[in-house]
């Protein structure tokens, strides 16, 4: 079981120095007298959440909830964590929901070149799963993963160390084209998959002291400003302040991907922090040193949608919580199959609580083409979302 | 100090007893439980508790709020183990108390008292981790097989006994015309809700039926939680609970069972006829009793849990009428307010694991049923002939086979309603027995760090 771990991160409590924490891998974890060290320690905690995600994914895969031949390769610990059924089902729904949005995007005008930018991708396996299922996809999809360098170097090393993973990647490259890996192993560049070592806060122009704004944006090789682009943020943008989140998104919607180009964002974040479950959730995460600075601002499905609209995704927005997605998006046969994975789910009431506190939200802009040519309108325009909360 | 008292002292301190003692304890417990019928007779006064789920420190809080064993007569409706980090300490303590004070504590089986479920939800792993082998898990599972499937509480007063409790600042009385004092006449008080500090939070009179429990009666940690608790109520129900009495003055018995009813069981006698000494089956009457849930439906429905059934108000009212019951008390479902009455107070869910799984943010409750003075000494023939009236007299370690249940037999159910089911109630909405007065004590999770307990704070999983 995963649960019986004693939190060894308690010592991190109270490190509220919100310095920029320009962690470039050189920070030592454990003693943090200075504010900079405290910020680095916090960054470390956020970086380490990737292990939670990969562990949950491996648990769900090993128990038959979902199929992912890459789950083991990208879980960097030796253990095989086993999560409770409620967490496994949640992992399944989270993955299925984002896959659903991604698949609909890729299937709209299928021959059109497309781009996906995954923020805080960490150990995510989505690109590998997509390309394994349809190798031809690699020729019309440019995929970018952004994360802290500590996470990107682990990912690239894991790719290189697993022959079958490496082969999937190599097979995705056009004849005679070689990938480029930086000397320190933190950056991968290729026409198909790119892994960029980026502290997302370096993309923010506001919400931070002017003196700390880098003069130039981080380098994102192979980023194409002209193809329809989907931004993914699975529990990523919730770890920085609302101002910085807004600013990071503005950099994408205005500078990196100009307004003429169709652009969308699909995100997965916790919501409803103010009810009893939500309050305990924040308290429990705080004991692990994890803050969720945006959750009070984007605290509901309704506010998540309006946040997307405010960020320039004016073509349309939708949102649904995990419980709703489970009952509305997941096919009945699939619900039955998943429901039986561990001999049924006894945590029915708890599931309703937990699943009501995680939300998938999506929004898009059409770009210059207008609605009828809009890839996102075609992909998501008729997608069913959940009604807003009654507040 | 006997070995058993030493074991109790150790376990109360949240420390484990050696494996050989566990083995002996389980053996003695089995000797005791084997003598109990499938439906144990229990006399009021009794304090009825729902799921514990290994939340040891909260079990200690429950004893603080409800009174200690043997001073208080307890009935635990199962799910002692799984989910929490101290299933062993919790279950072994309850088992020790059962062996030490067999007349003062009743344990019935929950759906988690099962080999299959405990391998998924944590108890098996906890046994391996704490004892290094599966032996203790095996001993405990053998005890599980002997736990009764239900209990029948008789002699509960229709009126609440006055308490010395004071009114909480937030006290809510449904009768505005009266000045609210603690010494108010209890004659028509149907429900009283108290907090962990013995302060009365709210009180509901038998006469006024409507507003009552429809808004969360529980204050404290719950206030301002705008609807979230309700969303967490019984699966698929948005029901507001309300307490409705009836015209009858005659109190009926209270059936306690972990989950609920079964389409295969229309009389309590049929529960008595089951062969319970086995692993919980995947289907059938025994499974249903431990897995089913009440729901706002007509008749029977499929359960989202994949075992047991959903059952509606008509089923409950019919069953209660046929079996001369005033109330069914059950556990099994997390309710944010700690308890939830449904179907005109014919069934109540009691949940006793606060902040369930260290994550859910709910409060817990226990249900106290007082003794009906007028019924004193009246022996009900529900199989409890040998059961003492709950004198707080601790028994020494009983010899195997000479437990208090020595005379209990199965199948002495002639006093229970109309027996084998010839009689169909003419009308569902009349004639059900007046529910006993219910005193709920609501409590929050124990502050682990401050109690001198070895507090290993568990980590709840979230998606990150």
Short mmCIF file of N, CA, C and O in Angstrom, two decimals, chain B residues 21 42 79 95 125 132 163 220 315 340 375-376:
data_model
loop_
_atom_site.label_atom_id
_atom_site.label_comp_id
_atom_site.label_asym_id
_atom_site.label_seq_id
_atom_site.Cartn_x
_atom_site.Cartn_y
_atom_site.Cartn_z
N UNK B 21 -0.10 -13.99 22.40
CA UNK B 21 -1.27 -13.48 23.12
C UNK B 21 -2.44 -13.20 22.18
O UNK B 21 -3.60 -13.37 22.55
N UNK B 42 -29.65 -7.54 22.75
CA UNK B 42 -28.99 -6.54 23.58
C UNK B 42 -30.08 -5.71 24.25
O UNK B 42 -31.04 -5.31 23.61
N UNK B 79 -16.88 -3.19 10.68
CA UNK B 79 -15.84 -2.41 10.01
C UNK B 79 -14.87 -1.81 11.03
O UNK B 79 -14.68 -0.60 11.10
N UNK B 95 -11.60 -6.52 20.88
CA UNK B 95 -11.73 -7.95 21.16
C UNK B 95 -11.38 -8.26 22.62
O UNK B 95 -12.07 -9.04 23.28
N UNK B 125 -1.96 -6.03 4.98
CA UNK B 125 -0.63 -5.41 4.90
C UNK B 125 -0.16 -4.92 6.27
O UNK B 125 1.02 -5.02 6.60
N UNK B 132 5.20 -9.22 10.92
CA UNK B 132 6.17 -9.92 10.10
C UNK B 132 5.66 -11.18 9.44
O UNK B 132 6.40 -11.85 8.71
N UNK B 163 -30.35 14.84 30.69
CA UNK B 163 -28.91 14.78 30.97
C UNK B 163 -28.51 16.04 31.70
O UNK B 163 -29.28 17.00 31.81
N UNK B 220 -20.33 22.97 14.78
CA UNK B 220 -18.91 22.76 14.95
C UNK B 220 -18.21 22.75 13.63
O UNK B 220 -18.38 23.66 12.84
N UNK B 315 -39.43 -0.84 1.44
CA UNK B 315 -38.83 -2.08 1.94
C UNK B 315 -38.60 -1.98 3.45
O UNK B 315 -38.90 -2.90 4.22
N UNK B 340 -27.35 9.90 9.88
CA UNK B 340 -28.34 10.35 8.92
C UNK B 340 -29.58 9.47 9.06
O UNK B 340 -29.53 8.26 8.87
N UNK B 375 -40.24 -0.94 31.00
CA UNK B 375 -40.01 -2.25 30.41
C UNK B 375 -39.04 -3.09 31.24
O UNK B 375 -38.70 -4.20 30.87
N UNK B 376 -38.62 -2.50 32.35
CA UNK B 376 -37.55 -3.14 33.11
C UNK B 376 -37.94 -4.55 33.51
O UNK B 376 -39.03 -4.79 34.00
#
